[in-house]
mmCIF file of C-alpha atoms in Angstrom:
data_model
loop_
_atom_site.group_PDB
_atom_site.id
_atom_site.type_symbol
_atom_site.label_atom_id
_atom_site.label_comp_id
_atom_site.label_asym_id
_atom_site.label_seq_id
_atom_site.Cartn_x
_atom_site.Cartn_y
_atom_site.Cartn_z
ATOM 1 C CA UNK R 1 17.078 -20.033 16.452
ATOM 2 C CA UNK R 2 19.112 -19.981 13.330
ATOM 3 C CA UNK R 3 21.800 -17.523 14.207
ATOM 4 C CA UNK R 4 22.457 -14.795 11.726
ATOM 5 C CA UNK R 5 19.459 -15.375 9.490
ATOM 6 C CA UNK R 6 16.746 -15.465 12.107
ATOM 7 C CA UNK R 7 14.587 -12.387 11.638
ATOM 8 C CA UNK R 8 14.548 -9.830 14.381
ATOM 9 C CA UNK R 9 13.068 -6.356 14.270
ATOM 10 C CA UNK R 10 15.881 -4.924 12.126
ATOM 11 C CA UNK R 11 15.024 -7.235 9.226
ATOM 12 C CA UNK R 12 11.375 -6.213 9.126
ATOM 13 C CA UNK R 13 12.175 -2.525 9.420
ATOM 14 C CA UNK R 14 14.762 -2.635 6.653
ATOM 15 C CA UNK R 15 12.372 -4.572 4.406
ATOM 16 C CA UNK R 16 9.631 -2.023 4.909
ATOM 17 C CA UNK R 17 12.083 0.858 4.394
ATOM 18 C CA UNK R 18 13.098 -0.633 1.044
ATOM 19 C CA UNK R 19 9.441 -1.108 0.065
ATOM 20 C CA UNK R 20 8.695 2.487 1.007
ATOM 21 C CA UNK R 21 11.599 3.783 -1.058
ATOM 22 C CA UNK R 22 10.494 1.664 -4.027
ATOM 23 C CA UNK R 23 7.018 3.141 -3.720
ATOM 24 C CA UNK R 24 8.543 6.615 -3.723
ATOM 25 C CA UNK R 25 10.530 5.868 -6.876
ATOM 26 C CA UNK R 26 7.346 4.583 -8.476
ATOM 27 C CA UNK R 27 5.349 7.679 -7.587
ATOM 28 C CA UNK R 28 8.051 9.991 -8.906
ATOM 29 C CA UNK R 29 8.790 8.073 -12.092
ATOM 30 C CA UNK R 30 5.617 6.636 -13.540
ATOM 31 C CA UNK R 31 3.279 8.606 -15.750
ATOM 32 C CA UNK R 32 0.101 6.553 -15.550
ATOM 33 C CA UNK R 33 -2.091 7.929 -12.771
ATOM 34 C CA UNK R 34 -3.433 4.520 -11.762
ATOM 35 C CA UNK R 35 0.070 3.053 -11.423
ATOM 36 C CA UNK R 36 1.051 6.073 -9.314
ATOM 37 C CA UNK R 37 -1.920 5.242 -7.112
ATOM 38 C CA UNK R 38 -0.757 1.650 -6.798
ATOM 39 C CA UNK R 39 2.687 2.842 -5.707
ATOM 40 C CA UNK R 40 1.023 4.934 -2.989
ATOM 41 C CA UNK R 41 -0.733 1.768 -1.822
ATOM 42 C CA UNK R 42 2.660 0.067 -1.731
ATOM 43 C CA UNK R 43 3.987 2.820 0.534
ATOM 44 C CA UNK R 44 0.978 2.420 2.825
ATOM 45 C CA UNK R 45 1.593 -1.303 3.045
ATOM 46 C CA UNK R 46 5.228 -0.719 3.953
ATOM 47 C CA UNK R 47 4.079 1.489 6.834
ATOM 48 C CA UNK R 48 1.595 -1.194 7.910
ATOM 49 C CA UNK R 49 4.425 -3.714 8.021
ATOM 50 C CA UNK R 50 6.502 -1.366 10.185
ATOM 51 C CA UNK R 51 3.624 -0.870 12.610
ATOM 52 C CA UNK R 52 2.892 -4.591 12.928
ATOM 53 C CA UNK R 53 6.575 -5.408 13.411
ATOM 54 C CA UNK R 54 6.871 -2.841 16.177
ATOM 55 C CA UNK R 55 3.644 -4.055 17.731
ATOM 56 C CA UNK R 56 5.005 -7.580 17.843
ATOM 57 C CA UNK R 57 8.444 -6.769 19.170
ATOM 58 C CA UNK R 58 7.338 -4.256 21.791
ATOM 59 C CA UNK R 59 4.337 -6.392 22.857
ATOM 60 C CA UNK R 60 2.011 -3.469 22.268
ATOM 61 C CA UNK R 61 -1.432 -3.975 20.717
ATOM 62 C CA UNK R 62 -1.951 -0.370 19.655
ATOM 63 C CA UNK R 63 0.148 -0.828 16.537
ATOM 64 C CA UNK R 64 -2.393 -3.287 15.193
ATOM 65 C CA UNK R 65 -5.234 -0.899 15.963
ATOM 66 C CA UNK R 66 -3.532 1.833 13.971
ATOM 67 C CA UNK R 67 -3.081 -0.605 11.092
ATOM 68 C CA UNK R 68 -6.822 -1.406 11.042
ATOM 69 C CA UNK R 69 -7.628 2.258 10.655
ATOM 70 C CA UNK R 70 -4.873 2.848 8.101
ATOM 71 C CA UNK R 71 -6.359 0.036 5.994
ATOM 72 C CA UNK R 72 -9.869 1.515 6.205
ATOM 73 C CA UNK R 73 -8.694 4.990 5.276
ATOM 74 C CA UNK R 74 -6.575 3.584 2.428
ATOM 75 C CA UNK R 75 -9.652 1.812 1.087
ATOM 76 C CA UNK R 76 -11.710 5.009 1.218
ATOM 77 C CA UNK R 77 -8.900 6.962 -0.428
ATOM 78 C CA UNK R 78 -8.488 4.409 -3.199
ATOM 79 C CA UNK R 79 -12.209 4.545 -3.972
ATOM 80 C CA UNK R 80 -12.382 8.316 -4.190
ATOM 81 C CA UNK R 81 -9.087 8.614 -6.068
ATOM 82 C CA UNK R 82 -10.152 6.128 -8.714
ATOM 83 C CA UNK R 83 -13.483 7.931 -9.084
ATOM 84 C CA UNK R 84 -11.568 11.146 -9.739
ATOM 85 C CA UNK R 85 -9.371 9.386 -12.294
ATOM 86 C CA UNK R 86 -12.460 8.073 -14.080
ATOM 87 C CA UNK R 87 -13.978 11.554 -14.143
ATOM 88 C CA UNK R 88 -10.736 13.007 -15.557
ATOM 89 C CA UNK R 89 -10.557 10.273 -18.161
ATOM 90 C CA UNK R 90 -14.076 11.046 -19.265
ATOM 91 C CA UNK R 91 -13.066 14.618 -20.051
ATOM 92 C CA UNK R 92 -9.525 14.281 -21.314
ATOM 93 C CA UNK R 93 -9.395 10.706 -22.645
ATOM 94 C CA UNK R 94 -6.036 10.137 -20.972
ATOM 95 C CA UNK R 95 -4.607 9.174 -17.579
ATOM 96 C CA UNK R 96 -1.094 10.286 -18.410
ATOM 97 C CA UNK R 97 -0.177 12.800 -15.722
ATOM 98 C CA UNK R 98 2.041 14.830 -18.024
ATOM 99 C CA UNK R 99 -0.948 15.459 -20.281
ATOM 100 C CA UNK R 100 -3.389 16.363 -17.515
ATOM 101 C CA UNK R 101 -2.090 19.867 -17.246
ATOM 102 C CA UNK R 102 -4.714 22.533 -16.791
ATOM 103 C CA UNK R 103 -2.420 25.408 -15.883
ATOM 104 C CA UNK R 104 -2.559 28.028 -18.582
ATOM 105 C CA UNK R 105 1.146 28.534 -19.026
ATOM 106 C CA UNK T 1 13.728 -22.468 11.793
ATOM 107 C CA UNK T 2 10.382 -22.422 10.046
ATOM 108 C CA UNK T 3 10.094 -18.755 10.794
ATOM 109 C CA UNK T 4 13.452 -18.038 9.180
ATOM 110 C CA UNK T 5 12.542 -19.886 5.994
ATOM 111 C CA UNK T 6 9.103 -18.266 5.853
ATOM 112 C CA UNK T 7 10.475 -14.795 6.460
ATOM 113 C CA UNK T 8 13.074 -15.000 3.684
ATOM 114 C CA UNK T 9 10.684 -16.590 1.213
ATOM 115 C CA UNK T 10 7.998 -13.976 1.894
ATOM 116 C CA UNK T 11 10.519 -11.129 1.865
ATOM 117 C CA UNK T 12 11.807 -12.178 -1.556
ATOM 118 C CA UNK T 13 8.231 -12.531 -2.821
ATOM 119 C CA UNK T 14 7.305 -9.062 -1.549
ATOM 120 C CA UNK T 15 10.388 -7.443 -3.034
ATOM 121 C CA UNK T 16 9.783 -9.155 -6.376
ATOM 122 C CA UNK T 17 6.256 -7.827 -6.414
ATOM 123 C CA UNK T 18 7.412 -4.332 -5.515
ATOM 124 C CA UNK T 19 10.110 -4.248 -8.191
ATOM 125 C CA UNK T 20 7.661 -5.583 -10.754
ATOM 126 C CA UNK T 21 5.129 -2.934 -9.840
ATOM 127 C CA UNK T 22 7.592 -0.093 -10.218
ATOM 128 C CA UNK T 23 9.365 -1.300 -13.337
ATOM 129 C CA UNK T 24 6.766 -2.904 -15.582
ATOM 130 C CA UNK T 25 5.108 -1.215 -18.522
ATOM 131 C CA UNK T 26 1.632 -2.674 -18.637
ATOM 132 C CA UNK T 27 -0.703 -1.423 -15.860
ATOM 133 C CA UNK T 28 -2.490 -4.786 -15.597
ATOM 134 C CA UNK T 29 0.827 -6.491 -14.865
ATOM 135 C CA UNK T 30 1.568 -3.805 -12.288
ATOM 136 C CA UNK T 31 -1.730 -4.557 -10.552
ATOM 137 C CA UNK T 32 -0.944 -8.273 -10.514
ATOM 138 C CA UNK T 33 2.504 -7.605 -9.081
ATOM 139 C CA UNK T 34 0.878 -5.492 -6.383
ATOM 140 C CA UNK T 35 -1.415 -8.409 -5.530
ATOM 141 C CA UNK T 36 1.707 -10.572 -5.159
ATOM 142 C CA UNK T 37 3.199 -7.938 -2.842
ATOM 143 C CA UNK T 38 0.008 -7.821 -0.782
ATOM 144 C CA UNK T 39 -0.003 -11.578 -0.332
ATOM 145 C CA UNK T 40 3.645 -11.416 0.721
ATOM 146 C CA UNK T 41 2.872 -8.749 3.289
ATOM 147 C CA UNK T 42 -0.110 -10.756 4.571
ATOM 148 C CA UNK T 43 2.222 -13.735 5.004
ATOM 149 C CA UNK T 44 4.661 -11.516 6.904
ATOM 150 C CA UNK T 45 1.799 -10.438 9.155
ATOM 151 C CA UNK T 46 1.162 -14.131 9.859
ATOM 152 C CA UNK T 47 4.842 -14.694 10.705
ATOM 153 C CA UNK T 48 4.560 -11.716 13.067
ATOM 154 C CA UNK T 49 1.614 -13.449 14.765
ATOM 155 C CA UNK T 50 -0.967 -10.848 13.742
ATOM 156 C CA UNK T 51 -3.461 -13.362 12.417
ATOM 157 C CA UNK T 52 -6.530 -11.149 12.309
ATOM 158 C CA UNK T 53 -4.755 -8.462 10.330
ATOM 159 C CA UNK T 54 -3.325 -10.960 7.873
ATOM 160 C CA UNK T 55 -6.803 -12.144 6.961
ATOM 161 C CA UNK T 56 -8.150 -8.596 6.884
ATOM 162 C CA UNK T 57 -5.294 -7.618 4.571
ATOM 163 C CA UNK T 58 -6.179 -10.383 2.124
ATOM 164 C CA UNK T 59 -9.908 -9.654 2.289
ATOM 165 C CA UNK T 60 -9.765 -5.871 2.093
ATOM 166 C CA UNK T 61 -6.621 -5.075 0.117
ATOM 167 C CA UNK T 62 -6.161 -7.991 -2.228
ATOM 168 C CA UNK T 63 -9.838 -8.847 -2.356
ATOM 169 C CA UNK T 64 -11.542 -5.497 -2.679
ATOM 170 C CA UNK T 65 -9.116 -2.679 -3.427
ATOM 171 C CA UNK T 66 -7.133 -4.535 -6.065
ATOM 172 C CA UNK T 67 -10.311 -5.799 -7.707
ATOM 173 C CA UNK T 68 -11.427 -2.167 -7.900
ATOM 174 C CA UNK T 69 -8.093 -1.195 -9.452
ATOM 175 C CA UNK T 70 -8.385 -3.956 -12.031
ATOM 176 C CA UNK T 71 -11.949 -2.959 -12.861
ATOM 177 C CA UNK T 72 -10.868 0.634 -13.439
ATOM 178 C CA UNK T 73 -7.884 -0.421 -15.565
ATOM 179 C CA UNK T 74 -10.080 -2.663 -17.686
ATOM 180 C CA UNK T 75 -12.811 -0.011 -17.902
ATOM 181 C CA UNK T 76 -10.450 2.663 -19.134
ATOM 182 C CA UNK T 77 -8.749 0.224 -21.508
ATOM 183 C CA UNK T 78 -5.317 1.712 -21.064
ATOM 184 C CA UNK T 79 -2.311 0.987 -23.198
ATOM 185 C CA UNK T 80 1.237 0.556 -22.016
ATOM 186 C CA UNK T 81 2.980 3.089 -19.881
ATOM 187 C CA UNK T 82 6.645 3.767 -20.611
ATOM 188 C CA UNK T 83 9.206 1.690 -18.719
ATOM 189 C CA UNK T 84 11.879 3.162 -16.506
ATOM 190 C CA UNK T 85 14.766 2.526 -18.834
ATOM 191 C CA UNK T 86 13.193 4.057 -21.936
ATOM 192 C CA UNK T 87 13.521 7.842 -22.170
ATOM 193 C CA UNK T 88 15.780 7.851 -19.157
ATOM 194 C CA UNK T 89 16.103 11.573 -18.729
ATOM 195 C CA UNK T 90 17.368 13.738 -15.904
ATOM 196 C CA UNK T 91 14.097 13.698 -13.970
ATOM 197 C CA UNK T 92 13.917 9.923 -13.852
ATOM 198 C CA UNK T 93 17.554 9.655 -12.842
ATOM 199 C CA UNK T 94 17.039 12.196 -10.107
ATOM 200 C CA UNK T 95 13.959 10.338 -8.854
ATOM 201 C CA UNK T 96 15.857 7.057 -8.660
ATOM 202 C CA UNK T 97 18.692 8.831 -6.857
ATOM 203 C CA UNK T 98 16.206 10.369 -4.431
ATOM 204 C CA UNK T 99 14.566 7.016 -3.745
ATOM 205 C CA UNK T 100 17.862 5.267 -3.080
ATOM 206 C CA UNK T 101 18.974 8.129 -0.831
ATOM 207 C CA UNK T 102 15.722 7.746 1.110
ATOM 208 C CA UNK T 103 16.277 4.010 1.442
ATOM 209 C CA UNK T 104 19.873 4.464 2.599
ATOM 210 C CA UNK T 105 18.900 7.133 5.135
ATOM 211 C CA UNK T 106 16.129 4.954 6.561
ATOM 212 C CA UNK T 107 18.383 1.890 6.751
ATOM 213 C CA UNK T 108 21.123 3.912 8.411
ATOM 214 C CA UNK T 109 18.755 5.283 11.041
ATOM 215 C CA UNK T 110 17.312 1.809 11.648
ATOM 216 C CA UNK T 111 20.734 0.264 12.102
ATOM 217 C CA UNK T 112 21.836 2.977 14.482
ATOM 218 C CA UNK T 113 19.093 2.075 16.970
ATOM 219 C CA UNK T 114 20.166 -0.300 19.680
ATOM 220 C CA UNK T 115 18.432 -3.140 21.398
ATOM 221 C CA UNK T 116 15.945 -4.176 18.762
ATOM 222 C CA UNK T 117 16.744 -7.852 18.960
ATOM 223 C CA UNK T 118 14.597 -8.819 21.915
ATOM 224 C CA UNK T 119 11.565 -10.875 21.281
ATOM 225 C CA UNK T 120 8.974 -10.992 24.058
ATOM 226 C CA UNK T 121 5.918 -13.187 24.178
ATOM 227 C CA UNK T 122 3.073 -11.801 22.148
ATOM 228 C CA UNK T 123 -0.597 -12.503 22.643
ATOM 229 C CA UNK T 124 -2.443 -9.597 21.088
ATOM 230 C CA UNK T 125 -2.777 -10.845 17.547
ATOM 231 C CA UNK T 126 -5.777 -13.071 18.025
ATOM 232 C CA UNK T 127 -9.270 -12.009 17.077
ATOM 233 C CA UNK T 128 -10.671 -11.807 20.587
ATOM 234 C CA UNK T 129 -7.903 -9.545 21.831
ATOM 235 C CA UNK T 130 -8.167 -7.263 18.817
ATOM 236 C CA UNK T 131 -11.954 -7.189 19.170
ATOM 237 C CA UNK T 132 -11.799 -6.402 22.863
ATOM 238 C CA UNK T 133 -9.490 -3.466 22.250
ATOM 239 C CA UNK T 134 -11.422 -2.257 19.229
ATOM 240 C CA UNK T 135 -14.732 -2.103 21.039
ATOM 241 C CA UNK T 136 -13.493 -0.799 24.365
ATOM 242 C CA UNK T 137 -10.712 1.649 23.846
ATOM 243 C CA UNK T 138 -11.107 2.418 20.155
ATOM 244 C CA UNK T 139 -14.866 2.541 19.928
ATOM 245 C CA UNK T 140 -14.976 6.166 18.812
ATOM 246 C CA UNK T 141 -12.604 5.726 15.859
ATOM 247 C CA UNK T 142 -14.427 2.504 15.047
ATOM 248 C CA UNK T 143 -17.728 4.322 14.698
ATOM 249 C CA UNK T 144 -16.126 7.293 12.990
ATOM 250 C CA UNK T 145 -14.542 5.091 10.339
ATOM 251 C CA UNK T 146 -18.001 4.007 9.242
ATOM 252 C CA UNK T 147 -18.807 7.652 8.508
ATOM 253 C CA UNK T 148 -15.563 7.971 6.571
ATOM 254 C CA UNK T 149 -16.472 4.956 4.466
ATOM 255 C CA UNK T 150 -20.001 6.183 3.783
ATOM 256 C CA UNK T 151 -18.663 9.595 2.818
ATOM 257 C CA UNK T 152 -16.140 7.969 0.476
ATOM 258 C CA UNK T 153 -18.865 5.810 -1.048
ATOM 259 C CA UNK T 154 -21.229 8.709 -1.697
ATOM 260 C CA UNK T 155 -18.393 10.894 -2.937
ATOM 261 C CA UNK T 156 -17.149 8.274 -5.373
ATOM 262 C CA UNK T 157 -20.616 7.680 -6.774
ATOM 263 C CA UNK T 158 -21.252 11.404 -7.217
ATOM 264 C CA UNK T 159 -17.892 11.987 -8.890
ATOM 265 C CA UNK T 160 -17.887 9.026 -11.194
ATOM 266 C CA UNK T 161 -21.466 8.649 -12.318
ATOM 267 C CA UNK T 162 -22.507 9.596 -15.811
ATOM 268 C CA UNK T 163 -24.407 12.826 -16.058
ATOM 269 C CA UNK T 164 -27.524 12.426 -18.105
ATOM 270 C CA UNK T 165 -27.548 15.268 -20.685
ATOM 271 C CA UNK T 166 -31.310 15.647 -21.004
ATOM 272 C CA UNK T 167 -31.638 15.750 -17.237
ATOM 273 C CA UNK T 168 -29.141 18.457 -16.431
ATOM 274 C CA UNK T 169 -31.008 21.172 -18.308
ATOM 275 C CA UNK T 170 -34.133 20.986 -16.186
ATOM 276 C CA UNK T 171 -34.611 22.168 -12.603
#
């Protein structure tokens, strides 16, 4: 035990909160659709870290089960989202989200 | 002692990857920074004694999803995005303010919780315990997730495949 620096649950939760907020900044700021997607994956990973940390510190296995399913659904979502981006690119020749604007006004 | 060193090293690595992902211009570099972040998070899973999920994270996320991202980036042959500090207008400033407010709110609510320093013995991270739970209590989501993955696979192929022009005119 190393005193002040030894990680307890607070450290993991604060780390994943910071990662989640960074992912949010990335989603709101970037203009490339694929990079926005990668920031969403970063947010999902921050949530996975929270769930595993809670699972460890509360001695509860269900957190890890939820993380398995979150990973599977994130994989499925990434596949379909990238397929949509490829289809949009084929029509508009861009992945810049400010240019993919199909509203008439 | 080892856990302290590993935690701080992996936390710094993860935060470096996250900052690089959000701030860099080139999308290929962003993907590589995300791979660094994913390895850091897999290491943190190992420190938290969730061995099965650490390996699954490396196999699925860094091994499959990020390879898919890199394939798409290379396929579309994208140029550079614009960095955060160029064209720093009101919207970007507001987004950064919003993100930092979110981080501060989350940290404040985490720190206001009491009693999170206990550390019981943990035995559920090993493969046999995860497998037992997955096939006994979670068998329905386990089978349902295979349908989700097949649906995603078929959907992605249908959306992204090239339509053959001479074929679409016929019945």
